[in-house]
PDB file of C-alpha atoms in Angstrom:
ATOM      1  CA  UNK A 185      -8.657  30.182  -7.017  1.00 42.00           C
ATOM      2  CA  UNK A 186     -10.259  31.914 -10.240  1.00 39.00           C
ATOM      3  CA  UNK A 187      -7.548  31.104 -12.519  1.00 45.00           C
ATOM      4  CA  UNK A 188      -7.118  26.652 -11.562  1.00 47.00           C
ATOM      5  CA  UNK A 189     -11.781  27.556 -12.392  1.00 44.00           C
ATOM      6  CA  UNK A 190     -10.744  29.262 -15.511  1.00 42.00           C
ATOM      7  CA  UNK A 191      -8.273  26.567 -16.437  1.00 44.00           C
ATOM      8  CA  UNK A 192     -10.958  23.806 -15.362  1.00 50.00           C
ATOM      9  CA  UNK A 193     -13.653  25.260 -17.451  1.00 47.00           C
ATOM     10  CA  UNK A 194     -11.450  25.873 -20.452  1.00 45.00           C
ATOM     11  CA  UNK A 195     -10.315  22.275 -20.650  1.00 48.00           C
ATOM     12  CA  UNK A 196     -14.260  21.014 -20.128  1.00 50.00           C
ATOM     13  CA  UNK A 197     -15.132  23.430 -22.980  1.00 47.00           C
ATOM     14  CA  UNK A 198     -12.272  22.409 -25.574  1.00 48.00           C
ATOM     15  CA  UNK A 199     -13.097  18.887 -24.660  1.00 53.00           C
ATOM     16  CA  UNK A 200     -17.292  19.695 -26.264  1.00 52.00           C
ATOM     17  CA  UNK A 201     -15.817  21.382 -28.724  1.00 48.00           C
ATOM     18  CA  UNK A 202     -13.660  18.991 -29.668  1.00 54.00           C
ATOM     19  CA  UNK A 203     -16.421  16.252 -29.643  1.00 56.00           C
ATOM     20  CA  UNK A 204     -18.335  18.712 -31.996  1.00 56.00           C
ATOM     21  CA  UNK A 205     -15.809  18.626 -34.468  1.00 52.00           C
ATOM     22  CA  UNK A 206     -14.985  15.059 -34.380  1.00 55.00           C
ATOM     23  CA  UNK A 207     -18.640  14.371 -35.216  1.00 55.00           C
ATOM     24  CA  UNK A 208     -19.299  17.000 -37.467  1.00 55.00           C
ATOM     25  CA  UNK A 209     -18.370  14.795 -40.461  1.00 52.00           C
ATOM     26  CA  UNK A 210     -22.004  12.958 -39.236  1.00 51.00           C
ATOM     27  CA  UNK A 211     -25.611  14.699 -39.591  1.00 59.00           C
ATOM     28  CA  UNK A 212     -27.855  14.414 -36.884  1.00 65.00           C
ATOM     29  CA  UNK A 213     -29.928  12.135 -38.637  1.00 70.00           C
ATOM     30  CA  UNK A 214     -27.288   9.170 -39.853  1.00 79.00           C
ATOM     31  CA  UNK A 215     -25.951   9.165 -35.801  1.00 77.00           C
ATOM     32  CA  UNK A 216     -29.625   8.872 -34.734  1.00 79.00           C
ATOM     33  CA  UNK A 217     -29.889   5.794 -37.394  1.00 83.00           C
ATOM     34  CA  UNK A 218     -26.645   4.606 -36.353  1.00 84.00           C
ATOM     35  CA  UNK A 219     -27.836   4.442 -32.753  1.00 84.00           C
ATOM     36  CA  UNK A 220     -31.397   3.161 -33.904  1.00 87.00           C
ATOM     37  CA  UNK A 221     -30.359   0.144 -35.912  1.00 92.00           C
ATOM     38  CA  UNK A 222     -27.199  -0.673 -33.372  1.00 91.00           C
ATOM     39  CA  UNK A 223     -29.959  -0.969 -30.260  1.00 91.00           C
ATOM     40  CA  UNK A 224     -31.212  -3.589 -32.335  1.00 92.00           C
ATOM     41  CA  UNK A 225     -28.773  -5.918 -32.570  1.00 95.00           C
ATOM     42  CA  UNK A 226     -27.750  -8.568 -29.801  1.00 94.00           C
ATOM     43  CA  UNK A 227     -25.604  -7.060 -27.430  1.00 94.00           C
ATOM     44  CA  UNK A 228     -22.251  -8.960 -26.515  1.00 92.00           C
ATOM     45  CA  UNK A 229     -20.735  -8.445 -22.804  1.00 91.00           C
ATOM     46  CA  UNK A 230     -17.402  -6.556 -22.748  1.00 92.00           C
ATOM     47  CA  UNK A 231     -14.663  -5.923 -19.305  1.00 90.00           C
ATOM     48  CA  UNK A 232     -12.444  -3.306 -19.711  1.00 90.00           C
ATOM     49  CA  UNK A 233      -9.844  -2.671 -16.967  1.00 91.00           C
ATOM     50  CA  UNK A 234      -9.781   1.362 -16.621  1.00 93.00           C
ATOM     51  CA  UNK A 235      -6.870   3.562 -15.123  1.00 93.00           C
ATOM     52  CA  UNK A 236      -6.934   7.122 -15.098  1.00 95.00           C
ATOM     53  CA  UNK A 237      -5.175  10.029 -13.234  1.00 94.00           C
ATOM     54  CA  UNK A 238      -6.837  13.193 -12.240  1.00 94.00           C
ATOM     55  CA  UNK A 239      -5.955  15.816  -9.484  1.00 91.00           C
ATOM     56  CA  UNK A 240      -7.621  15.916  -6.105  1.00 90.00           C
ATOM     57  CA  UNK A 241      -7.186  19.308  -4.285  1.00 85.00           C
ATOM     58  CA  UNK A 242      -3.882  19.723  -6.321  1.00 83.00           C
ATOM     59  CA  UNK A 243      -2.348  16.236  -5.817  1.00 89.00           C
ATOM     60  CA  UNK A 244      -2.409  13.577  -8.011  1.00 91.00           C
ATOM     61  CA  UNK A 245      -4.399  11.221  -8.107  1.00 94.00           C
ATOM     62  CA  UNK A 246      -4.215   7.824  -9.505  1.00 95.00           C
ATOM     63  CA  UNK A 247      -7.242   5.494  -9.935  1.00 96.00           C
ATOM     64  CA  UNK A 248      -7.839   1.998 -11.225  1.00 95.00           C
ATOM     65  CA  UNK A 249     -11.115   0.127 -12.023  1.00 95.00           C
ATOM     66  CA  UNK A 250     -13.063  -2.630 -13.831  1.00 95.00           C
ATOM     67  CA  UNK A 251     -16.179  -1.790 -16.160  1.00 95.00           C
ATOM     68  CA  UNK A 252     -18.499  -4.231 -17.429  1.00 95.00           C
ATOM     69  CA  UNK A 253     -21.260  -4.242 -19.610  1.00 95.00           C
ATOM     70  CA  UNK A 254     -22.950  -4.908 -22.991  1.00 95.00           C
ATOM     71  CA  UNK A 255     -21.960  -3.743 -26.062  1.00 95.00           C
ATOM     72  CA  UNK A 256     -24.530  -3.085 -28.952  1.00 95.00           C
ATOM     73  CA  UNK A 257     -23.032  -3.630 -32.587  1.00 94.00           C
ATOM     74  CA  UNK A 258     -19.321  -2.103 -31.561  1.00 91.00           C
ATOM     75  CA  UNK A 259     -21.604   1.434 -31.288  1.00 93.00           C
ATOM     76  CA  UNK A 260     -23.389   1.693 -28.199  1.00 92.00           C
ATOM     77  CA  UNK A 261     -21.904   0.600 -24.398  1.00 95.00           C
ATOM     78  CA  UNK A 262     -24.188   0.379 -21.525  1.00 95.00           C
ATOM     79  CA  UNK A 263     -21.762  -0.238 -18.697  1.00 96.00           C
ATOM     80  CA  UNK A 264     -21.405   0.118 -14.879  1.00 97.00           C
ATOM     81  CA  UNK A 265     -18.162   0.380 -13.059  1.00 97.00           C
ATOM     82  CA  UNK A 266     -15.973   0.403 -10.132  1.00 98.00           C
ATOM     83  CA  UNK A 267     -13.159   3.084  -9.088  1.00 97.00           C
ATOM     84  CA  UNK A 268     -10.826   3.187  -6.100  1.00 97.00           C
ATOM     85  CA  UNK A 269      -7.899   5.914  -5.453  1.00 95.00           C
ATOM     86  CA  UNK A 270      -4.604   3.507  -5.195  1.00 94.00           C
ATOM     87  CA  UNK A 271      -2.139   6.171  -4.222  1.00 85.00           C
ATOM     88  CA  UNK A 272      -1.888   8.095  -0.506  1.00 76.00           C
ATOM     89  CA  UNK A 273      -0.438  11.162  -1.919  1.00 81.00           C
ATOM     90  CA  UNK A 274      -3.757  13.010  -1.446  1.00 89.00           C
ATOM     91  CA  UNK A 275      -3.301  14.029   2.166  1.00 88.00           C
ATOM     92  CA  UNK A 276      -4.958  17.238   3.956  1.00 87.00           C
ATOM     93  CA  UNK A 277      -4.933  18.852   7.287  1.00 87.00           C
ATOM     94  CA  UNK A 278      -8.016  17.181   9.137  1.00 88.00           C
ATOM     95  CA  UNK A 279      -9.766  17.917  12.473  1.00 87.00           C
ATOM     96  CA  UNK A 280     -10.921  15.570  14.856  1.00 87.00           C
ATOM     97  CA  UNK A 281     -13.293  16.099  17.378  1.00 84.00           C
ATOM     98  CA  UNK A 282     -14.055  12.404  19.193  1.00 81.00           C
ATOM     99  CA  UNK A 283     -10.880  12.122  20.629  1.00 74.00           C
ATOM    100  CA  UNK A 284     -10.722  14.152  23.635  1.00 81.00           C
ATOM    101  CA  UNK A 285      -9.824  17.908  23.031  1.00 87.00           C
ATOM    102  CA  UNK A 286     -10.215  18.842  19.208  1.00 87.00           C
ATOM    103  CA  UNK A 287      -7.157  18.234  17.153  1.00 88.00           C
ATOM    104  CA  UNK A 288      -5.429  18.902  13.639  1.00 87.00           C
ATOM    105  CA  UNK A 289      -3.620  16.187  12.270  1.00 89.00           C
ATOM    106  CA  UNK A 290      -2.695  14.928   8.812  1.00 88.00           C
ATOM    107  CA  UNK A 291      -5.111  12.695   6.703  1.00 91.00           C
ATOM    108  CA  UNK A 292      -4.846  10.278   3.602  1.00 92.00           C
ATOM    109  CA  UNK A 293      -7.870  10.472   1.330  1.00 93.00           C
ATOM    110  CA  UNK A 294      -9.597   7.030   0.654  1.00 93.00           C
ATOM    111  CA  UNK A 295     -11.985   7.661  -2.286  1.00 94.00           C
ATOM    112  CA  UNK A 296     -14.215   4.585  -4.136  1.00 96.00           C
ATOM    113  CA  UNK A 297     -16.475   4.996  -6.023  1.00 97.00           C
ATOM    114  CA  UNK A 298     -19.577   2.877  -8.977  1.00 97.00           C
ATOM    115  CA  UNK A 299     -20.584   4.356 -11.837  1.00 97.00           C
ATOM    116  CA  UNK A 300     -22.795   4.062 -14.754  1.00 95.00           C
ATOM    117  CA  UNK A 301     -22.170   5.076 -18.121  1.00 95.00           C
ATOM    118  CA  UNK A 302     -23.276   5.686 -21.790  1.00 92.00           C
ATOM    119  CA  UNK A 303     -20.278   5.396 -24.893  1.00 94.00           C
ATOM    120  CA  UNK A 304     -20.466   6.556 -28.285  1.00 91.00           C
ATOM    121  CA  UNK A 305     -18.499   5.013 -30.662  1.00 93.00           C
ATOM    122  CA  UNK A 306     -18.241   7.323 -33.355  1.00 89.00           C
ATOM    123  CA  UNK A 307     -15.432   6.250 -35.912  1.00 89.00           C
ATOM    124  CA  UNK A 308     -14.011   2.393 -35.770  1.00 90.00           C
ATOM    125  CA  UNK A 309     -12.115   1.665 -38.691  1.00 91.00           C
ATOM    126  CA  UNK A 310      -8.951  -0.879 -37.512  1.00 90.00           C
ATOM    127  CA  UNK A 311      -6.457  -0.536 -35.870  1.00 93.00           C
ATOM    128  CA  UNK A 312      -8.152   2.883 -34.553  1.00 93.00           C
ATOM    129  CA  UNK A 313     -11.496   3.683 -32.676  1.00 95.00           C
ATOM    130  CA  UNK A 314     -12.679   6.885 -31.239  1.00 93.00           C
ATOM    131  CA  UNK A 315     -15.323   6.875 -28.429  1.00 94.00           C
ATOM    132  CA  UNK A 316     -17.079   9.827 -26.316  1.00 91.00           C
ATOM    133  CA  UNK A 317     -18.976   8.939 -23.016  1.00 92.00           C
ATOM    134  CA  UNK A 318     -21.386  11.754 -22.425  1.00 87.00           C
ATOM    135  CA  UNK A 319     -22.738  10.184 -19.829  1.00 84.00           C
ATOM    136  CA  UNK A 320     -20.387   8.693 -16.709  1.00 92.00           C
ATOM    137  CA  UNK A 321     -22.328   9.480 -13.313  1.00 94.00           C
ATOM    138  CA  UNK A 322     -20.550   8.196 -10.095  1.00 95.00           C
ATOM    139  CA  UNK A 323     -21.363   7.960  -6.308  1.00 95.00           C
ATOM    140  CA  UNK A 324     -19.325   6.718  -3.644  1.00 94.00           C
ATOM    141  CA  UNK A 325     -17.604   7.498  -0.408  1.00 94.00           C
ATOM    142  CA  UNK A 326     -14.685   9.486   1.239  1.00 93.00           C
ATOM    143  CA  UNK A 327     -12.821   9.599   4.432  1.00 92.00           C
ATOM    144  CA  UNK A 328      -9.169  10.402   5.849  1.00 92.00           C
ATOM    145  CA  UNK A 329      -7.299   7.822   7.349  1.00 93.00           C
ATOM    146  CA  UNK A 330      -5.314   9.621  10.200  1.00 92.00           C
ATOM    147  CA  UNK A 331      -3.082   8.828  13.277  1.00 90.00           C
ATOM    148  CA  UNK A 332      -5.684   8.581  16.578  1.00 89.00           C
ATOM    149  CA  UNK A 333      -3.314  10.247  19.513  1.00 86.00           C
ATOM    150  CA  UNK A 334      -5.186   8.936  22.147  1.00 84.00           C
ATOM    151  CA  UNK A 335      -4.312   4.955  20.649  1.00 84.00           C
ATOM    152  CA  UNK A 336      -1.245   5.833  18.640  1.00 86.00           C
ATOM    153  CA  UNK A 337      -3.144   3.476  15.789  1.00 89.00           C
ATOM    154  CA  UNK A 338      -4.528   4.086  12.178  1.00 90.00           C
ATOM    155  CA  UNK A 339      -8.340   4.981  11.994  1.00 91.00           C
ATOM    156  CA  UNK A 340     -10.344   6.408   9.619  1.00 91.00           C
ATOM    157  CA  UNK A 341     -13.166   9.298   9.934  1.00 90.00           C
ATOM    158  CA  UNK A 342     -16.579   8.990   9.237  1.00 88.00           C
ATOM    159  CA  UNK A 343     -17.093   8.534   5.081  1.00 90.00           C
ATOM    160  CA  UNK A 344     -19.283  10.997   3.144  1.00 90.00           C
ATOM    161  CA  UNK A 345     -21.070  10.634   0.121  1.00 92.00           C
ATOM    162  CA  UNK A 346     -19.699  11.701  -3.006  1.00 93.00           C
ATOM    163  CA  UNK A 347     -21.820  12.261  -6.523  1.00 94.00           C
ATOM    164  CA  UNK A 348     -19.285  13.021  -9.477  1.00 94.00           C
ATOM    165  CA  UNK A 349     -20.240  13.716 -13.295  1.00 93.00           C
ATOM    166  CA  UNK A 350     -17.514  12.583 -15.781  1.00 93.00           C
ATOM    167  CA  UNK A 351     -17.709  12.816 -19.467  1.00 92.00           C
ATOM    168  CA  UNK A 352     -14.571  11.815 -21.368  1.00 93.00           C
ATOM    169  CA  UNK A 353     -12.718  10.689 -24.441  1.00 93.00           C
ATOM    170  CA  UNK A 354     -11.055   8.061 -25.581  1.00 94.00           C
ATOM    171  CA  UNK A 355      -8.657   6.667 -28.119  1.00 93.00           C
ATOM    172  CA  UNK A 356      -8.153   2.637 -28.818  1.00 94.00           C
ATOM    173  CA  UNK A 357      -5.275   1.274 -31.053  1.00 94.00           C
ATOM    174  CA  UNK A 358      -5.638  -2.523 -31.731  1.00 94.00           C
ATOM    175  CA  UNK A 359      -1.810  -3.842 -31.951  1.00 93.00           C
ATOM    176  CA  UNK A 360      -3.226  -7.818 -31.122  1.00 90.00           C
ATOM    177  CA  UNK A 361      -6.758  -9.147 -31.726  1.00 87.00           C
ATOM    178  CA  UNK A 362      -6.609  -8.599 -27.672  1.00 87.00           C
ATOM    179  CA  UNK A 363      -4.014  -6.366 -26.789  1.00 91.00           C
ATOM    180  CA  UNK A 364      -3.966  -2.609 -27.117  1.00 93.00           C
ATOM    181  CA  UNK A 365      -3.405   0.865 -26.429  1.00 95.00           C
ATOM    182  CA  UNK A 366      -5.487   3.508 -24.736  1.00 94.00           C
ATOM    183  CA  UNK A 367      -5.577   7.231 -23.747  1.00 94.00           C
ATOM    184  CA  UNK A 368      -8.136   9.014 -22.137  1.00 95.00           C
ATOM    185  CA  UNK A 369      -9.440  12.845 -21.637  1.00 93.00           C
ATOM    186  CA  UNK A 370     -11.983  13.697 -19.623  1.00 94.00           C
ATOM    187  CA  UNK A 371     -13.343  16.524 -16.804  1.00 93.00           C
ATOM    188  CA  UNK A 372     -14.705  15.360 -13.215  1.00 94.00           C
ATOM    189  CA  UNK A 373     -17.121  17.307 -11.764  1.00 91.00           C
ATOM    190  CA  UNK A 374     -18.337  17.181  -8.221  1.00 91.00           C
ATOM    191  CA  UNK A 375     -22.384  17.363  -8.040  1.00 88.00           C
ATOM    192  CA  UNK A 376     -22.392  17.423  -3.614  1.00 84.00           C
ATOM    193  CA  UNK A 377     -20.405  19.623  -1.187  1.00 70.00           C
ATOM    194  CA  UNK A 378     -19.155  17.768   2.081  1.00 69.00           C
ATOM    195  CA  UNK A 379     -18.725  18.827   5.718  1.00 67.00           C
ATOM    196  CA  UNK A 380     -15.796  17.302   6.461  1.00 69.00           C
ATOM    197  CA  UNK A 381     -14.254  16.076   3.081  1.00 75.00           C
ATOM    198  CA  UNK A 382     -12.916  19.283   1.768  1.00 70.00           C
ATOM    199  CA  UNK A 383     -11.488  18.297  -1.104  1.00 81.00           C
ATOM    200  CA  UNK A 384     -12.266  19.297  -4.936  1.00 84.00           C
ATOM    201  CA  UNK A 385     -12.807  17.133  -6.953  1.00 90.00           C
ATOM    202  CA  UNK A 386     -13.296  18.849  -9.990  1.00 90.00           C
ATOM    203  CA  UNK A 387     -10.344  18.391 -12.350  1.00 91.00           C
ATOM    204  CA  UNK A 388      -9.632  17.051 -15.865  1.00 92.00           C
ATOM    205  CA  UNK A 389      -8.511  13.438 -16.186  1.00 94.00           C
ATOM    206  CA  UNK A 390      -6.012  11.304 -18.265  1.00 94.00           C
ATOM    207  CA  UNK A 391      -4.525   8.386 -19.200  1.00 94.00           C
ATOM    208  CA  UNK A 392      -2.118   6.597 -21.398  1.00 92.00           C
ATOM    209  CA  UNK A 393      -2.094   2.722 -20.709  1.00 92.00           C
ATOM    210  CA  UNK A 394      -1.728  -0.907 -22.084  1.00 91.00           C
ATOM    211  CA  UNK A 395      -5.520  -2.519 -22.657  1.00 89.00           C
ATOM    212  CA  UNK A 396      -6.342  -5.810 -22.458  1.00 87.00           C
ATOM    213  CA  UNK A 397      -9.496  -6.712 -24.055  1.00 85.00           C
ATOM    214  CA  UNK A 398     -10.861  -9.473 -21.385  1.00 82.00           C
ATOM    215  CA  UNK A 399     -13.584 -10.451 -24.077  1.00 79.00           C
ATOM    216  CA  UNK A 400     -11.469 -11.527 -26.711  1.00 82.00           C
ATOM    217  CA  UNK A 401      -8.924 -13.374 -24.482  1.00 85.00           C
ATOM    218  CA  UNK A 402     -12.512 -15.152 -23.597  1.00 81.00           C
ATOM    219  CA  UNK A 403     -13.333 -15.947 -27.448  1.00 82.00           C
ATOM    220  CA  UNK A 404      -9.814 -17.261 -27.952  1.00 85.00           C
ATOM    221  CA  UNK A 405      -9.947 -19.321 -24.852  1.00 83.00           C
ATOM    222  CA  UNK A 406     -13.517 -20.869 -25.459  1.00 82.00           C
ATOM    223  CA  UNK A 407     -14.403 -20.154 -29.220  1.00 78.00           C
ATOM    224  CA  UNK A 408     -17.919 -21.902 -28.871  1.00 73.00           C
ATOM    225  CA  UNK A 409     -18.446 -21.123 -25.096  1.00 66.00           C
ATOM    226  CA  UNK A 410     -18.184 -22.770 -21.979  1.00 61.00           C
ATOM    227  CA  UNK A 411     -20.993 -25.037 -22.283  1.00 59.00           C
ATOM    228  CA  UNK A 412     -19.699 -26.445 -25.762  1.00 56.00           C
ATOM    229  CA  UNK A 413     -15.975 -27.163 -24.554  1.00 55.00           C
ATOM    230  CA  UNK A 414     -17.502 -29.378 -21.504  1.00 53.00           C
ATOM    231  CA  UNK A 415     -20.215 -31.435 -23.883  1.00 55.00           C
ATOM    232  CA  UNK A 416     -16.952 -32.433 -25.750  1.00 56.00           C
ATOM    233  CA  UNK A 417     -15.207 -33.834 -23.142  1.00 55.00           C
TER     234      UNK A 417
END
């Protein structure tokens, strides 16, 4: 149990040192203009479709989601989210207690959750852009689906609350105006214990996946908006 904490912390600490190097190259004082002057501007909405994998407990753990938000001059993303767990590999020994005399059985972990989060976009020079999100809280809920004996059907136990902090890293390649590729490092962190959702979800995330920028499909489709394409008509 020490050593997968040791290996958990180490990976959270490389990742902020990491970040400190990437930005050393920028003083204090040009990311604070940076961030002043970009605030400034007219922010433009952005959806970003975001798969990740993680570990839950030991087991993988594979999630997909949708983000949307605003972007402020390709620097600064305010955006809130939506996660779900789309695998059933995450299964643990559960005990239930309505049904009759208390049982063990075998349960599959549903997990969804929202978030909110802060990026940094600290180098953007095409085809390549660097981000950090400092900031990625979460909350959502948790239950087992199990087997009830007593009905021989599929049920699910009573879902807990679940608070999560998740800063992380990524990497964007442009290879089309609105296709791309993505990776992704980053370190979940569980704020909240639970009574009956023993799982830990602490664990370093990842990804490597195909991006499709949902914006600029939008631009190409409808260069002068919506609203212009129907007045021609």
């Amino acid at each position: 149990m020490l050593c997968i904490f040791f290996i958990h912390f180490s990976v959270l600490i490389l990742s902020l040192i990491l970040c400190s190097v990437l930005c050393a190259k920028s003083s204090k004082a040009q990311i604070i203009d940076t961030i002043s002057y970009s605030l400034k501007q007219k922010p433009r909405l952005f959806i970003n479709f975001v798969p990740f994998n993680s570990y839950i407990s030991r087991d993988i753990a594979n999630f997909s989601g949708i983000r949307v938000g605003l972007n402020y001059n390709k620097r600064i993303k305010f955006g809130v989210g939506y996660f779900t767990l789309t695998n059933s590999s995450v299964v643990s020994p559960v005990v239930i207690e309505d049904d009759g005399p208390a049982y063990q059985t075998s349960g599959e972990l549903n997990f969804h959750f929202f978030s909110i989060t802060t990026e940094y976009i600290f180098y953007q020079q095409s085809p390549w852009q660097f981000s950090f999100i400092p900031l990625q809280l979460g909350f959502g809920r948790a239950s087992y689906d199990y087997i009830r004996r007593s009905e021989f059907r599929r049920v699910s136990t009573k879902a807990e609350t679940v608070f999560i902090i998740h800063p992380d890293f990524n990497t964007q390649y442009t290879v089309l105006e609105w296709l791309g590729l993505g990776a992704s490092l980053g370190y979940r962190i569980s704020l909240n214990g639970s009574k009956n959702v023993q799982e830990d979800f602490n664990s370093p995330t990842f990804s490597l996946t195909l991006k499709v920028f949902v914006d600029e499909l939008y631009k190409i489709a409808f260069p002068n908006g919506i609203k212009s394409k129907k007045s021609n008509r």
